[in-house]
């Protein structure tokens, strides 16, 4: 995506990262990468909830629901 926009990693001025709910291992590894890149470049991190991202752009009241398995759900 960066190359198609003729950008490099040095053009990034902030990091948005999903903080869950979601896969523990996936979130943990993604957060580690985001924190490392943030530390090395001195960039701010913007934490975003999966549930907020699911409902982004919807102009009517909505509830985001994700299956947490075992008949449980995040909402």
PDB file of C-alpha atoms in Angstrom:
ATOM      1  CA  UNK A   1       0.000   0.000   0.000  1.00  0.00           C
ATOM      2  CA  UNK A   2       2.811   2.422   0.819  1.00  0.00           C
ATOM      3  CA  UNK A   3       4.556   1.895  -2.496  1.00  0.00           C
ATOM      4  CA  UNK A   4       1.349   2.393  -4.491  1.00  0.00           C
ATOM      5  CA  UNK A   5       0.992   5.809  -2.804  1.00  0.00           C
ATOM      6  CA  UNK A   6       4.722   6.564  -3.261  1.00  0.00           C
ATOM      7  CA  UNK A   7       5.228   6.661   0.518  1.00  0.00           C
ATOM      8  CA  UNK A   8       7.796   5.085   2.825  1.00  0.00           C
ATOM      9  CA  UNK A   9       7.739   4.041   6.469  1.00  0.00           C
ATOM     10  CA  UNK A  10       9.303   7.413   7.296  1.00  0.00           C
ATOM     11  CA  UNK A  11       6.096   9.149   6.117  1.00  0.00           C
ATOM     12  CA  UNK A  12       4.011   7.529   8.887  1.00  0.00           C
ATOM     13  CA  UNK A  13       3.196   9.950  11.720  1.00  0.00           C
ATOM     14  CA  UNK A  14       0.997   7.766  13.952  1.00  0.00           C
ATOM     15  CA  UNK A  15       0.023   4.142  14.544  1.00  0.00           C
ATOM     16  CA  UNK A  16      -3.558   2.899  14.912  1.00  0.00           C
ATOM     17  CA  UNK A  17      -3.783  -0.526  16.541  1.00  0.00           C
ATOM     18  CA  UNK A  18      -6.688  -2.827  17.386  1.00  0.00           C
ATOM     19  CA  UNK A  19      -6.848  -3.607  21.129  1.00  0.00           C
ATOM     20  CA  UNK A  20      -9.608  -6.188  21.005  1.00  0.00           C
ATOM     21  CA  UNK A  21     -11.666  -8.046  21.689  1.00  0.00           C
ATOM     22  CA  UNK A  22      -9.984 -10.615  19.515  1.00  0.00           C
ATOM     23  CA  UNK A  23      -7.434 -13.396  19.366  1.00  0.00           C
ATOM     24  CA  UNK A  24      -5.085 -13.073  22.354  1.00  0.00           C
ATOM     25  CA  UNK A  25      -1.975 -14.101  20.424  1.00  0.00           C
ATOM     26  CA  UNK A  26      -2.855 -11.946  17.412  1.00  0.00           C
ATOM     27  CA  UNK A  27      -3.492  -8.882  19.572  1.00  0.00           C
ATOM     28  CA  UNK A  28      -0.361  -9.460  21.644  1.00  0.00           C
ATOM     29  CA  UNK A  29       1.946  -9.765  18.625  1.00  0.00           C
ATOM     30  CA  UNK A  30       0.331  -6.790  16.843  1.00  0.00           C
ATOM     31  CA  UNK A  31       0.658  -4.604  19.944  1.00  0.00           C
ATOM     32  CA  UNK A  32       4.308  -5.625  20.349  1.00  0.00           C
ATOM     33  CA  UNK A  33       5.074  -4.591  16.767  1.00  0.00           C
ATOM     34  CA  UNK A  34       3.167  -1.307  17.150  1.00  0.00           C
ATOM     35  CA  UNK A  35       4.894  -0.472  20.445  1.00  0.00           C
ATOM     36  CA  UNK A  36       8.338  -1.262  19.002  1.00  0.00           C
ATOM     37  CA  UNK A  37       7.766   0.878  15.906  1.00  0.00           C
ATOM     38  CA  UNK A  38       6.307   3.646  18.082  1.00  0.00           C
ATOM     39  CA  UNK A  39       9.324   3.578  20.391  1.00  0.00           C
ATOM     40  CA  UNK A  40      11.880   3.556  17.569  1.00  0.00           C
ATOM     41  CA  UNK A  41      10.240   6.422  15.671  1.00  0.00           C
ATOM     42  CA  UNK A  42       8.719   8.350  18.595  1.00  0.00           C
ATOM     43  CA  UNK A  43       5.214   8.020  17.129  1.00  0.00           C
ATOM     44  CA  UNK A  44       1.908   8.151  19.016  1.00  0.00           C
ATOM     45  CA  UNK A  45      -0.231   5.003  19.236  1.00  0.00           C
ATOM     46  CA  UNK A  46      -3.995   5.273  18.794  1.00  0.00           C
ATOM     47  CA  UNK A  47      -5.759   2.259  20.379  1.00  0.00           C
ATOM     48  CA  UNK A  48      -9.015   1.231  18.688  1.00  0.00           C
ATOM     49  CA  UNK A  49     -11.645  -1.273  19.815  1.00  0.00           C
ATOM     50  CA  UNK A  50     -12.680  -4.003  17.372  1.00  0.00           C
ATOM     51  CA  UNK A  51     -16.298  -3.298  18.209  1.00  0.00           C
ATOM     52  CA  UNK A  52     -15.947   0.410  17.384  1.00  0.00           C
ATOM     53  CA  UNK A  53     -14.228  -0.426  14.105  1.00  0.00           C
ATOM     54  CA  UNK A  54     -17.057  -2.784  13.134  1.00  0.00           C
ATOM     55  CA  UNK A  55     -19.652  -0.059  13.574  1.00  0.00           C
ATOM     56  CA  UNK A  56     -17.620   2.778  12.040  1.00  0.00           C
ATOM     57  CA  UNK A  57     -19.336   4.532   9.178  1.00  0.00           C
ATOM     58  CA  UNK A  58     -22.827   3.367  10.057  1.00  0.00           C
ATOM     59  CA  UNK A  59     -25.227   6.314  10.193  1.00  0.00           C
ATOM     60  CA  UNK A  60     -27.918   4.562  12.225  1.00  0.00           C
ATOM     61  CA  UNK A  61     -27.782   3.238  15.808  1.00  0.00           C
ATOM     62  CA  UNK A  62     -26.042  -0.137  15.803  1.00  0.00           C
ATOM     63  CA  UNK A  63     -24.654  -2.745  18.160  1.00  0.00           C
ATOM     64  CA  UNK A  64     -21.492  -4.640  17.228  1.00  0.00           C
ATOM     65  CA  UNK A  65     -21.377  -8.245  18.396  1.00  0.00           C
ATOM     66  CA  UNK A  66     -18.455 -10.688  18.127  1.00  0.00           C
ATOM     67  CA  UNK A  67     -18.669 -14.361  19.074  1.00  0.00           C
ATOM     68  CA  UNK A  68     -16.417 -15.210  22.021  1.00  0.00           C
ATOM     69  CA  UNK A  69     -17.150 -18.956  21.588  1.00  0.00           C
ATOM     70  CA  UNK A  70     -18.814 -21.170  24.212  1.00  0.00           C
ATOM     71  CA  UNK A  71     -22.110 -19.331  23.589  1.00  0.00           C
ATOM     72  CA  UNK A  72     -20.610 -16.037  24.834  1.00  0.00           C
ATOM     73  CA  UNK A  73     -20.437 -12.769  22.921  1.00  0.00           C
ATOM     74  CA  UNK A  74     -18.687  -9.402  23.131  1.00  0.00           C
ATOM     75  CA  UNK A  75     -21.012  -6.468  22.453  1.00  0.00           C
TER      76      UNK A  75
END
